[in-house]
Amino acid sequence: MSDPMRPRASLRTAVVWEVLQDALDRRVKATGRESLDVLDTGGGSGNFAVPLARLGHRVTVVDPSPNALFALERRAAEAGVADRVRGVQGDAHGLFDVVERDGYDAVLCHGVLEYVDDPAEGVRNAVAALRSEGVLSLLAAGLGGAVLARALAGHFTEARQALQDPEGRWGAGDPMRRFTAEQLTALVEGVGLKVGAVHGVRVFADLVPGVLVDTEPGALDALLKLEAAAAELPAFHSVATQLHVLGETPGAGEA
């Protein structure tokens, strides 16, 4: 995936992008500032950071990988937004070694909780970086989607293991923690934020053969519309590859 604005990449990012852009537009109206300060934890090479900078926002990306940050710098320069994108090496655990507390209008925590030792601490740190009125965009791997994928691949024992494991892992060699929608909303509410929206992401996209999407006329657009239609329905949260939760501080929710 390169960025949320490109058609093929949009299968994986469209739902999150729409929710995030709407939330930032509301913050722009509430603050009266056209440019917001956004923190992207684990933002890697800028899949979201660069498009956000194109919208005029100032984005700080924190990532532990020097290679990802180098790619971020190159991508931002190619997009003409190098002056609005800053990359710093760090992680969720030591977040305030590299960024300030209470300094951001929005924090993205995408693909981070799967790998940290303490997801609750990761969310607490992300929220501590928010200003008194701000939004948290939380994206993490969904348990049900992984169970379904393992089962459809014929790995039935691994599917059952993931289903029964408290962290949603399918075996000893699985590095990724997975979540239910209820677990993620509990993490967000546990730090005092209001849950503004919950969406299932990649409900169908990872199950549909890529060749069909690439060659069948109109298939990509139809699949995007199907993803959007199913994203808010709780019944589909249980089989989504990823889950997205938008959290708002009490002040932001009232704005």
mmCIF file of C-alpha atoms in Angstrom, residues 77-208:
data_model
loop_
_atom_site.group_PDB
_atom_site.id
_atom_site.type_symbol
_atom_site.label_atom_id
_atom_site.label_comp_id
_atom_site.label_asym_id
_atom_site.label_seq_id
_atom_site.Cartn_x
_atom_site.Cartn_y
_atom_site.Cartn_z
ATOM 1 C CA ALA A 77 10.073 15.121 -0.417
ATOM 2 C CA GLU A 78 8.631 13.579 -3.585
ATOM 3 C CA ALA A 79 5.163 14.740 -2.542
ATOM 4 C CA GLY A 80 6.388 18.265 -1.847
ATOM 5 C CA VAL A 81 5.445 18.181 1.837
ATOM 6 C CA ALA A 82 8.847 17.725 3.471
ATOM 7 C CA ASP A 83 8.297 20.921 5.459
ATOM 8 C CA ARG A 84 5.175 19.454 7.073
ATOM 9 C CA VAL A 85 6.430 15.949 7.897
ATOM 10 C CA ARG A 86 8.939 15.148 10.638
ATOM 11 C CA GLY A 87 10.191 11.649 11.381
ATOM 12 C CA VAL A 88 11.743 10.638 14.703
ATOM 13 C CA GLN A 89 13.005 7.256 15.835
ATOM 14 C CA GLY A 90 11.184 5.847 18.845
ATOM 15 C CA ASP A 91 8.359 3.610 19.993
ATOM 16 C CA ALA A 92 5.114 3.684 21.960
ATOM 17 C CA HIS A 93 6.796 2.680 25.217
ATOM 18 C CA GLY A 94 9.276 5.558 25.186
ATOM 19 C CA LEU A 95 7.038 7.956 23.304
ATOM 20 C CA PHE A 96 7.763 10.981 25.482
ATOM 21 C CA ASP A 97 11.466 10.577 25.054
ATOM 22 C CA VAL A 98 10.979 11.935 21.536
ATOM 23 C CA VAL A 99 7.717 13.944 21.504
ATOM 24 C CA GLU A 100 5.913 16.259 23.887
ATOM 25 C CA ARG A 101 2.866 15.548 26.000
ATOM 26 C CA ASP A 102 -0.384 17.405 25.337
ATOM 27 C CA GLY A 103 0.939 18.654 22.003
ATOM 28 C CA TYR A 104 -1.293 17.188 19.307
ATOM 29 C CA ASP A 105 -4.796 17.632 17.940
ATOM 30 C CA ALA A 106 -4.892 14.049 16.709
ATOM 31 C CA VAL A 107 -2.904 10.890 17.355
ATOM 32 C CA LEU A 108 -2.789 7.912 15.010
ATOM 33 C CA CYS A 109 -2.012 4.573 16.626
ATOM 34 C CA HIS A 110 -2.134 2.221 13.651
ATOM 35 C CA GLY A 111 -0.593 -1.242 13.759
ATOM 36 C CA VAL A 112 1.094 -0.598 17.094
ATOM 37 C CA LEU A 113 -0.897 -2.422 19.774
ATOM 38 C CA GLU A 114 -0.305 -5.772 18.075
ATOM 39 C CA TYR A 115 3.376 -5.659 19.001
ATOM 40 C CA VAL A 116 3.738 -3.724 22.263
ATOM 41 C CA ASP A 117 4.181 -5.516 25.571
ATOM 42 C CA ASP A 118 1.321 -3.601 27.193
ATOM 43 C CA PRO A 119 -1.491 -2.402 24.907
ATOM 44 C CA ALA A 120 -3.104 -0.406 27.711
ATOM 45 C CA GLU A 121 0.132 1.538 28.212
ATOM 46 C CA GLY A 122 0.332 2.134 24.472
ATOM 47 C CA VAL A 123 -3.137 3.673 24.467
ATOM 48 C CA ARG A 124 -2.419 5.711 27.617
ATOM 49 C CA ASN A 125 0.697 7.179 26.017
ATOM 50 C CA ALA A 126 -1.132 7.979 22.790
ATOM 51 C CA VAL A 127 -3.867 9.787 24.710
ATOM 52 C CA ALA A 128 -1.336 11.625 26.883
ATOM 53 C CA ALA A 129 0.038 13.160 23.689
ATOM 54 C CA LEU A 130 -3.355 14.698 22.884
ATOM 55 C CA ARG A 131 -4.382 18.223 23.692
ATOM 56 C CA SER A 132 -7.442 18.673 25.910
ATOM 57 C CA GLU A 133 -9.605 18.531 22.793
ATOM 58 C CA GLY A 134 -8.374 15.877 20.409
ATOM 59 C CA VAL A 135 -9.037 12.614 18.623
ATOM 60 C CA LEU A 136 -7.395 9.201 18.681
ATOM 61 C CA SER A 137 -7.405 6.962 15.602
ATOM 62 C CA LEU A 138 -6.776 3.396 16.738
ATOM 63 C CA LEU A 139 -6.285 0.608 14.181
ATOM 64 C CA ALA A 140 -5.408 -2.937 15.192
ATOM 65 C CA ALA A 141 -5.619 -6.495 13.932
ATOM 66 C CA GLY A 142 -8.972 -8.197 14.387
ATOM 67 C CA LEU A 143 -9.186 -11.617 16.024
ATOM 68 C CA GLY A 144 -12.063 -12.933 13.943
ATOM 69 C CA GLY A 145 -10.466 -12.070 10.626
ATOM 70 C CA ALA A 146 -7.334 -14.030 11.522
ATOM 71 C CA VAL A 147 -9.323 -17.056 12.664
ATOM 72 C CA LEU A 148 -11.329 -17.013 9.445
ATOM 73 C CA ALA A 149 -8.218 -16.636 7.287
ATOM 74 C CA ARG A 150 -6.404 -19.536 8.981
ATOM 75 C CA ALA A 151 -9.459 -21.749 8.654
ATOM 76 C CA LEU A 152 -9.978 -20.954 4.974
ATOM 77 C CA ALA A 153 -6.315 -21.787 4.366
ATOM 78 C CA GLY A 154 -6.878 -25.212 5.900
ATOM 79 C CA HIS A 155 -4.972 -24.460 9.124
ATOM 80 C CA PHE A 156 -7.792 -25.512 11.422
ATOM 81 C CA THR A 157 -5.690 -26.183 14.521
ATOM 82 C CA GLU A 158 -4.060 -22.768 14.241
ATOM 83 C CA ALA A 159 -7.476 -21.154 13.755
ATOM 84 C CA ARG A 160 -8.752 -22.792 16.942
ATOM 85 C CA GLN A 161 -5.587 -21.822 18.810
ATOM 86 C CA ALA A 162 -6.019 -18.163 17.832
ATOM 87 C CA LEU A 163 -9.663 -18.287 18.823
ATOM 88 C CA GLN A 164 -8.849 -19.651 22.271
ATOM 89 C CA ASP A 165 -5.644 -17.740 22.959
ATOM 90 C CA PRO A 166 -6.094 -14.683 25.243
ATOM 91 C CA GLU A 167 -3.904 -12.632 22.890
ATOM 92 C CA GLY A 168 -5.297 -14.075 19.665
ATOM 93 C CA ARG A 169 -2.081 -15.766 18.549
ATOM 94 C CA TRP A 170 -2.282 -18.899 16.395
ATOM 95 C CA GLY A 171 1.001 -20.398 17.646
ATOM 96 C CA ALA A 172 4.365 -19.876 19.282
ATOM 97 C CA GLY A 173 5.788 -18.393 16.089
ATOM 98 C CA ASP A 174 3.015 -15.823 15.734
ATOM 99 C CA PRO A 175 4.347 -12.370 16.743
ATOM 100 C CA MET A 176 1.029 -10.537 16.492
ATOM 101 C CA ARG A 177 -1.561 -9.859 19.182
ATOM 102 C CA ARG A 178 -5.167 -9.525 17.951
ATOM 103 C CA PHE A 179 -8.254 -7.884 19.370
ATOM 104 C CA THR A 180 -12.015 -7.935 19.366
ATOM 105 C CA ALA A 181 -13.974 -4.722 18.924
ATOM 106 C CA GLU A 182 -15.023 -4.963 22.564
ATOM 107 C CA GLN A 183 -11.407 -5.145 23.729
ATOM 108 C CA LEU A 184 -10.388 -2.101 21.711
ATOM 109 C CA THR A 185 -13.342 0.009 22.802
ATOM 110 C CA ALA A 186 -12.621 -0.962 26.412
ATOM 111 C CA LEU A 187 -9.032 0.278 26.018
ATOM 112 C CA VAL A 188 -10.253 3.588 24.606
ATOM 113 C CA GLU A 189 -12.950 4.080 27.242
ATOM 114 C CA GLY A 190 -10.512 3.025 29.949
ATOM 115 C CA VAL A 191 -8.447 6.171 29.388
ATOM 116 C CA GLY A 192 -11.473 8.465 29.521
ATOM 117 C CA LEU A 193 -12.172 8.879 25.822
ATOM 118 C CA LYS A 194 -15.561 8.652 24.203
ATOM 119 C CA VAL A 195 -15.850 6.117 21.394
ATOM 120 C CA GLY A 196 -16.960 8.093 18.362
ATOM 121 C CA ALA A 197 -17.040 5.232 15.861
ATOM 122 C CA VAL A 198 -16.097 1.583 15.406
ATOM 123 C CA HIS A 199 -15.470 0.139 11.950
ATOM 124 C CA GLY A 200 -14.469 -3.195 10.536
ATOM 125 C CA VAL A 201 -11.663 -2.825 8.000
ATOM 126 C CA ARG A 202 -10.893 -5.268 5.171
ATOM 127 C CA VAL A 203 -13.969 -7.368 5.864
ATOM 128 C CA PHE A 204 -13.932 -8.829 2.357
ATOM 129 C CA ALA A 205 -10.827 -7.424 0.676
ATOM 130 C CA ASP A 206 -8.433 -10.076 1.992
ATOM 131 C CA LEU A 207 -10.776 -12.917 1.035
ATOM 132 C CA VAL A 208 -11.404 -11.884 -2.571
#
